Short mmCIF file of C-alpha atoms and ligand atoms in Angstrom, two decimals:
data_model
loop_
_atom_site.label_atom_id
_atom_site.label_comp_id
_atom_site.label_asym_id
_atom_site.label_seq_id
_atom_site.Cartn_x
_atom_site.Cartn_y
_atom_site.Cartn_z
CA UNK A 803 122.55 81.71 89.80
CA UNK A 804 125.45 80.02 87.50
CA UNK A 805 128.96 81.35 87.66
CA UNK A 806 128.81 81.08 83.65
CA UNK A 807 126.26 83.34 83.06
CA UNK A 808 126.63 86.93 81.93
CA UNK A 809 126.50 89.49 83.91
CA UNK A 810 123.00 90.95 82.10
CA UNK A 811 121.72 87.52 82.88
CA UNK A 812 123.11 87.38 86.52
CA UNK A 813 121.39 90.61 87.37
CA UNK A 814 117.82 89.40 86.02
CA UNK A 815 118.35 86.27 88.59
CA UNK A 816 119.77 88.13 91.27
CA UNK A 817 116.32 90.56 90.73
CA UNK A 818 113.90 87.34 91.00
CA UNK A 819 115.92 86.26 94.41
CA UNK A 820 115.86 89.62 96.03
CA UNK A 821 111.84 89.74 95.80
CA UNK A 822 111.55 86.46 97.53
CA UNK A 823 114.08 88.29 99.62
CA UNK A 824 112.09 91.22 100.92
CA UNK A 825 108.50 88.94 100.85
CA UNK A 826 109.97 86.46 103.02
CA UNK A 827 111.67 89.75 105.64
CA UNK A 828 107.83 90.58 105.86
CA UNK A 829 106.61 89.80 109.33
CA UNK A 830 102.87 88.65 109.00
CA UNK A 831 100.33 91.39 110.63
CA UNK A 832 98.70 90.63 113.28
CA UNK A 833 94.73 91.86 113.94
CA UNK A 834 96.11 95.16 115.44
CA UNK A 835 99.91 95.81 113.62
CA UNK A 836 97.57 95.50 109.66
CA UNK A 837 97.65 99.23 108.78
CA UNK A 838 101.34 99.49 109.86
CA UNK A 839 102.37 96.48 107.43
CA UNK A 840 100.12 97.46 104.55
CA UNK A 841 101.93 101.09 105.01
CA UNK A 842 105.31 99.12 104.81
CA UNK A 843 104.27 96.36 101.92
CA UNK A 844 102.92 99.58 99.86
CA UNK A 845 105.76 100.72 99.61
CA UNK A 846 107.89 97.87 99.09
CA UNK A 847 105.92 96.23 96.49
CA UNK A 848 106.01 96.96 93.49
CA UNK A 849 109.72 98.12 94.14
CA UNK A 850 111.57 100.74 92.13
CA UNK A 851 114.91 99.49 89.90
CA UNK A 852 116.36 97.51 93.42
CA UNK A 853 119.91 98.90 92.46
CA UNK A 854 121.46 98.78 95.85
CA UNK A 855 120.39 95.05 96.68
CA UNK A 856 121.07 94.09 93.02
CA UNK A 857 124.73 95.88 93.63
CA UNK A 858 125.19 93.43 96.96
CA UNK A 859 124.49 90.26 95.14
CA UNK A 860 126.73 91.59 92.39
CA UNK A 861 129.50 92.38 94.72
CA UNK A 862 129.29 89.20 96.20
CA UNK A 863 129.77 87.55 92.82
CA UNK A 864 132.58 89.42 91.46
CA UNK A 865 134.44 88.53 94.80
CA UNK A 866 133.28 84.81 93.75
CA UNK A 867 131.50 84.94 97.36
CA UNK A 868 128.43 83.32 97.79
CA UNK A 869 125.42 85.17 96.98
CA UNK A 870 123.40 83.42 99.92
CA UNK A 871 125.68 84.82 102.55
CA UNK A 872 124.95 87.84 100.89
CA UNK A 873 121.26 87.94 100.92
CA UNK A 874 120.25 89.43 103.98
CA UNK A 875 122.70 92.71 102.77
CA UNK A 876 120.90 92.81 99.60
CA UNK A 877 116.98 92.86 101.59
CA UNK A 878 118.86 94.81 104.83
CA UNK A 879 119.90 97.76 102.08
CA UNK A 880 116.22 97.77 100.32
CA UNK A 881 114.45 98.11 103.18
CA UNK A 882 116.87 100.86 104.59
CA UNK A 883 116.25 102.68 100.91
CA UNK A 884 112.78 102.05 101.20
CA UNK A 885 112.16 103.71 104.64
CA UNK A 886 114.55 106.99 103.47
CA UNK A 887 112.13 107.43 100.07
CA UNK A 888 108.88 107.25 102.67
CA UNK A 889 110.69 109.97 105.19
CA UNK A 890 111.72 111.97 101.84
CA UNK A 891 108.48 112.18 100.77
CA UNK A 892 106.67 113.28 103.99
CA UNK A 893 105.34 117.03 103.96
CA UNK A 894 108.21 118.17 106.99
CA UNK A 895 110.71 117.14 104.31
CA UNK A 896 110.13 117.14 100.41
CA UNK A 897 106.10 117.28 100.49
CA UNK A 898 105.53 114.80 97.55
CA UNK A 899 102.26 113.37 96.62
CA UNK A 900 103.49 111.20 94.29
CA UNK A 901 106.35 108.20 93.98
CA UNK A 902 107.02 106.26 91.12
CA UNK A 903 103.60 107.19 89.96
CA UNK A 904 101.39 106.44 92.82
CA UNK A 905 100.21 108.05 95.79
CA UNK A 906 103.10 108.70 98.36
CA UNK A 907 102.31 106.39 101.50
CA UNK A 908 101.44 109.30 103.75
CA UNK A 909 98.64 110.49 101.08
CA UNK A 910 97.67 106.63 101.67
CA UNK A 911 98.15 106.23 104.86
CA UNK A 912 98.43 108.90 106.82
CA UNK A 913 101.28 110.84 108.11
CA UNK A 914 101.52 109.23 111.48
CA UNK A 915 101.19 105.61 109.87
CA UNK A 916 104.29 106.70 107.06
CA UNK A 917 106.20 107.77 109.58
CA UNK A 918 106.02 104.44 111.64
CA UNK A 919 106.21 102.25 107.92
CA UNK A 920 109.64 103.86 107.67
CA UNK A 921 110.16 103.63 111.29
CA UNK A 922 109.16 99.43 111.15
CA UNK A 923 111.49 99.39 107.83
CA UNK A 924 114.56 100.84 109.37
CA UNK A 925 114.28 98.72 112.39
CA UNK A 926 113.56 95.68 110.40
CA UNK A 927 116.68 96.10 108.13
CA UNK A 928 118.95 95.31 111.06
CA UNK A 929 117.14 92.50 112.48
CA UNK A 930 117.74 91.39 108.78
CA UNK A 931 120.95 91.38 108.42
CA UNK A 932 121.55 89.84 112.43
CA UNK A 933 120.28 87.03 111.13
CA UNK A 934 122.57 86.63 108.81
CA UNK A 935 124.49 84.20 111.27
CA UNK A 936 121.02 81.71 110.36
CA UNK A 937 122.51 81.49 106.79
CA UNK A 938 125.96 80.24 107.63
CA UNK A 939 127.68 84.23 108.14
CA UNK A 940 130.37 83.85 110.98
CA UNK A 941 129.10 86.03 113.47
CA UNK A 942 132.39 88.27 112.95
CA UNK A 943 131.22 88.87 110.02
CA UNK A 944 127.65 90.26 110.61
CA UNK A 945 128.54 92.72 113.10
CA UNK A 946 131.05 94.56 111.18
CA UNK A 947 128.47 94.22 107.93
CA UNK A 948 125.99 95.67 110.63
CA UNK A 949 128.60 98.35 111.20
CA UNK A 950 128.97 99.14 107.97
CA UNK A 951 124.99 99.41 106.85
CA UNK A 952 124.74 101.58 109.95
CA UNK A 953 127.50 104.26 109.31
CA UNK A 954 126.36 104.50 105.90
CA UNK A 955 122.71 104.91 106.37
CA UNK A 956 123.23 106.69 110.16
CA UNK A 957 124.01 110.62 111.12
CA UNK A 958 127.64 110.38 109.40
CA UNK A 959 125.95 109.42 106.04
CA UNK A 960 122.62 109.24 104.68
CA UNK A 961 120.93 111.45 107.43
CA UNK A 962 123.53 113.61 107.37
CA UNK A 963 123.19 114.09 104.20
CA UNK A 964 119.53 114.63 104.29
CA UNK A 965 119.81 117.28 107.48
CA UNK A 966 122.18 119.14 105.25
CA UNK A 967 119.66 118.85 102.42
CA UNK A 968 116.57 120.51 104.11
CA UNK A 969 118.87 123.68 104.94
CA UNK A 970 117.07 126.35 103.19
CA UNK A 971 120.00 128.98 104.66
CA UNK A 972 123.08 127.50 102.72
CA UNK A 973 124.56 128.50 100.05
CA UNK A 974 124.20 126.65 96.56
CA UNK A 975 128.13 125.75 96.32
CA UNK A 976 129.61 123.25 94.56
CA UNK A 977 131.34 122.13 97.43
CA UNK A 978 128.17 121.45 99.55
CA UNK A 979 126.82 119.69 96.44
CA UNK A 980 129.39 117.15 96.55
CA UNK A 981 128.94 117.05 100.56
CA UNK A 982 125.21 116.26 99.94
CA UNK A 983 125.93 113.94 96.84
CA UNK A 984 128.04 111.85 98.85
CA UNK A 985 126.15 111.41 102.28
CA UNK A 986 122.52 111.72 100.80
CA UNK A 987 123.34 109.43 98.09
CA UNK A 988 126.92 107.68 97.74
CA UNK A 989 127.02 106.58 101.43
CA UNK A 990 124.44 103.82 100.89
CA UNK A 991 126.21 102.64 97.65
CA UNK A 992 129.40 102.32 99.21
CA UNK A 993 127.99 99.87 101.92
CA UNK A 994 125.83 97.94 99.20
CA UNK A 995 129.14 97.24 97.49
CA UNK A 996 131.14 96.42 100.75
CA UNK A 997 128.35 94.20 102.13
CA UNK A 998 128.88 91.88 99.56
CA UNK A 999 132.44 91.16 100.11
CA UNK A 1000 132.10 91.34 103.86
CA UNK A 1001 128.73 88.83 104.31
CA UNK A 1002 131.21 86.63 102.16
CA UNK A 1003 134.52 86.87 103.73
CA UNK A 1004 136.77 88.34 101.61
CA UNK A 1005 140.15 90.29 101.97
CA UNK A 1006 140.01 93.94 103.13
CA UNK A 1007 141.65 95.33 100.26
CA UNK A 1008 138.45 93.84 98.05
CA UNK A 1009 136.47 95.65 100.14
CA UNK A 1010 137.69 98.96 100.03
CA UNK A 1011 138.40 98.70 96.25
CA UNK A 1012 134.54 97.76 96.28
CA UNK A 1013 133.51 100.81 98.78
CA UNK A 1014 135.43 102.70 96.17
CA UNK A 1015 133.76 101.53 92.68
CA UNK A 1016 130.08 102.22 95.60
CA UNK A 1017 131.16 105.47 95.77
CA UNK A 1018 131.76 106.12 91.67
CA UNK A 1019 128.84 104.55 90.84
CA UNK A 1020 126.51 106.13 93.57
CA UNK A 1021 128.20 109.71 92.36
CA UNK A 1022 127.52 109.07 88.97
CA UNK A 1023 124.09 108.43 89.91
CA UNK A 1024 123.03 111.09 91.41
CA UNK A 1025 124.08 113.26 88.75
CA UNK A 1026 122.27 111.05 85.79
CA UNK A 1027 118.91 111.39 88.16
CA UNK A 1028 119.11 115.39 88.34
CA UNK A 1029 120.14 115.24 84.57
CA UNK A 1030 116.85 113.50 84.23
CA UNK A 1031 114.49 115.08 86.26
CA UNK A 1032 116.07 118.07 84.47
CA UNK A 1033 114.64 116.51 81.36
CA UNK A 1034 111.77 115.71 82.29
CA UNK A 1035 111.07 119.79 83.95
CA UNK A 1036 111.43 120.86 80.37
CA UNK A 1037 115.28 121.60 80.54
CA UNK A 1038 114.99 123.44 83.95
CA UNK A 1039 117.12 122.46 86.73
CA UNK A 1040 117.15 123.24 90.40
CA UNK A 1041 119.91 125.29 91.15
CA UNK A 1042 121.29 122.70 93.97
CA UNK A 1043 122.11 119.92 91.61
CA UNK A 1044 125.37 119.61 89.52
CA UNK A 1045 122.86 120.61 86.19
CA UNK A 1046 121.76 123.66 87.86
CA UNK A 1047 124.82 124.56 88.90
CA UNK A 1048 127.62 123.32 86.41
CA UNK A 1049 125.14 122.99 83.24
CA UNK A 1050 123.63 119.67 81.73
CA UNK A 1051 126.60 119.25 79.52
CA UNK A 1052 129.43 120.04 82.30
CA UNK A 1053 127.13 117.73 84.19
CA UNK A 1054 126.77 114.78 82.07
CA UNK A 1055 131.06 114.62 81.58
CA UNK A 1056 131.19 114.21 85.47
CA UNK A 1057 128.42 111.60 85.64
CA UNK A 1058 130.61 109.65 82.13
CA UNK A 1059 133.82 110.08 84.25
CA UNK A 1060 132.30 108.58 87.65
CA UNK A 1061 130.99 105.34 85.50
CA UNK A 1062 134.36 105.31 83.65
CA UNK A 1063 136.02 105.05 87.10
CA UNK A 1064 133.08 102.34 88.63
CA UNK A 1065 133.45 100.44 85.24
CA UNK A 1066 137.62 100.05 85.77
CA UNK A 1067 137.44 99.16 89.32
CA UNK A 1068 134.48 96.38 88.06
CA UNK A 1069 136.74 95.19 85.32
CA UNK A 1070 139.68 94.33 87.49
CA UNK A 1071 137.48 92.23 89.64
CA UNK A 1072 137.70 88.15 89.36
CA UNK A 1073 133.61 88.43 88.25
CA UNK A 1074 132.85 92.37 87.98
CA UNK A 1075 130.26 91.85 85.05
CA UNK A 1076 127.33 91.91 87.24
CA UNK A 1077 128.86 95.05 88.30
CA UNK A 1078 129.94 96.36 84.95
CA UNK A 1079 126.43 95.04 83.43
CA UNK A 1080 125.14 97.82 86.29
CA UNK A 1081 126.85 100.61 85.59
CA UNK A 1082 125.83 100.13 82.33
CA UNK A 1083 122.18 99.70 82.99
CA UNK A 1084 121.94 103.35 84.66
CA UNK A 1085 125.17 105.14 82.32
CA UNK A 1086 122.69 104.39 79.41
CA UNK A 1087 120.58 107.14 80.46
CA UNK A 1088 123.26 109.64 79.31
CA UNK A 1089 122.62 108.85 76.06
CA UNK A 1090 118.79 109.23 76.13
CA UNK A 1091 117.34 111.51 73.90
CA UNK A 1092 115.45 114.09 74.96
CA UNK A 1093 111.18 113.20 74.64
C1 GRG B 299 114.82 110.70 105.00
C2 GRG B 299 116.92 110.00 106.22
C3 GRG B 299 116.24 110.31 104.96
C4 GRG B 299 116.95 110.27 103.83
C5 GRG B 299 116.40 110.49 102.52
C6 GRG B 299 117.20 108.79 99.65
C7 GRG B 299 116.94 110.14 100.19
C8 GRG B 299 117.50 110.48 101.53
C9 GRG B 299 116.16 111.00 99.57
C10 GRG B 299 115.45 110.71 98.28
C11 GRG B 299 115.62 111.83 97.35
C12 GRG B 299 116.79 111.70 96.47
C13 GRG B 299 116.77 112.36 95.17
C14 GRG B 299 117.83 111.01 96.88
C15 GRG B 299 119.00 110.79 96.09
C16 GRG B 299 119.13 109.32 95.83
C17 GRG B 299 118.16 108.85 94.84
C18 GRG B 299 118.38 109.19 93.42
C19 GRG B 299 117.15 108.14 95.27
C20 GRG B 299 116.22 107.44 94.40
O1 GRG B 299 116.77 106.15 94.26
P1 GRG B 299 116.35 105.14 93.11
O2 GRG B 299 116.35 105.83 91.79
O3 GRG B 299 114.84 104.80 93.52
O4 GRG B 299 117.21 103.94 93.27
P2 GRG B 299 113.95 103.55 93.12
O5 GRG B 299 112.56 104.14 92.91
O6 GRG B 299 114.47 102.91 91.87
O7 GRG B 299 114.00 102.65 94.29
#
């Protein structure tokens, strides 16, 4: 990756190092372990858009940080994703039989074997990122990136988010929305955008003004996905999503105003356009016609 390039550019690089990433993370099955690490390479491979780990090696540039210290962040974060979209998916939680157009992995593997993929995933993510030391990361450094990975995706954010998700009793409010918004989704964005900065070293106040563009960005996101599943359900909306709740339009000038905010933060930044190129990649959604 060349510190010349544009930030469209950098992110099509930065997509080509993070699958060597995750295929080199891949422990090699052994005679008994196969079905658990087919479970775990299905659904790895082919990935969805990789926007956390691309957001890592991102944040690493616009810091001017080196994006090999930040490597391990950018697999660590995928496979975290990864296991929370098999969990998801699972019939105890959202019962889908379909992901990104194929089979779920417990309609190809079994529920048991899903459960331990995302189990194996989880676990492997941290062993990841320990070993960041192995590529030159002061050891400082790794266990307060390990901190960060694990309060994001741990009971005070991503599974919090998720336990408050599956709560059939609660009321549809907006102010639960934004609870879920920013555990189930925003938590994990924050630490992709802090891992960068802290696998490379740099100042505290970089890092929180990164957590903070994390949190815009993953805010924004979640909206523009419910605005498009909403699209795609023939204008219909479930009622616990900012659409279904605030109306598409309503919902759509939040989502502008959270990239707006993420796209500032970005600009300030010695090398946000990896960053900025980002935000753009998923804002470009709101402008979609409707098919
Ligand atoms: C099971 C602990 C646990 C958590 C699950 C991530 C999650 C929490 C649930 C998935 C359902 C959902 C709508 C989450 C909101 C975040 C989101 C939009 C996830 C999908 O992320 P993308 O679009 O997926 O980055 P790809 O397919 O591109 O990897």
């Amino acid at each position: 990756m060349k510190s010349g390039e544009s930030g469209e550019l950098f992110l099509q690089h930065a997509a080509l190092i993070i699958e060597q990433g995750l295929e080199q993370a891949l422990p090699a099955a052994d005679e008994y372990s196969r079905p658990l690490h087919e479970a775990m390479r299905y659904a790895l491979f082919p990935g969805g858009k990789r926007l956390r780990p691309l957001m890592v090696l991102s944040a690493a540039r616009a810091v001017h940080g080196n994006p090999e210290a930040a490597l391990p962040g950018a697999v660590a974060i995928e496979l975290i994703h990864t296991y929370s979209l098999i969990h998801d998916d699972l019939p105890a939680m959202d019962n889908d039989d379909y992901r990104r157009g194929r089979p779920t992995v417990h309609r190809v593997a079994g529920e048991a074997m899903a459960i331990l993929a995302g189990d194996g995933l989880l676990t492997l993510a941290f062993e990841v990122l320990g070993r960041a030391a192995e590529a030159g990361v002061p050891p400082e450094r790794v266990a307060v990136a390990v901190s960060v990975l694990a309060r994001a995706a741990g009971p005070a954010g991503m599974v919090a988010g998720q336990a408050a998700d599956i709560d059939q009793t609660a009321p549809a409010t907006m102010d639960r929305l934004r609870y879920l918004h920013s555990q189930k989704t925003a938590a994990l964005f924050e630490a992709a955008a802090m891992l960068g900065p802290v696998l490379s070293g740099s100042p505290g106040g970089m890092v929180e003004l990164l957590r903070q563009f994390g949190r815009s960005f993953g805010l924004a996101y979640q909206i523009i996905d419910d605005l498009e599943d909403q699209k795609q359900d023939a204008g219909r909306s479930a009622v616990s999503t900012y659409p279904g709740l605030a109306g598409p339009q309503a919902a759509a000038e939040e989502a502008r105003r959270y990239c707006d905010q993420a796209t500032v933060i970005a600009s300030r930044l010695p090398a946000g356009d990896g960053l900025v190129a980002l935000v753009g990649m998923v804002q470009s959604h709101l402008d979609m016609p409707v098919h």
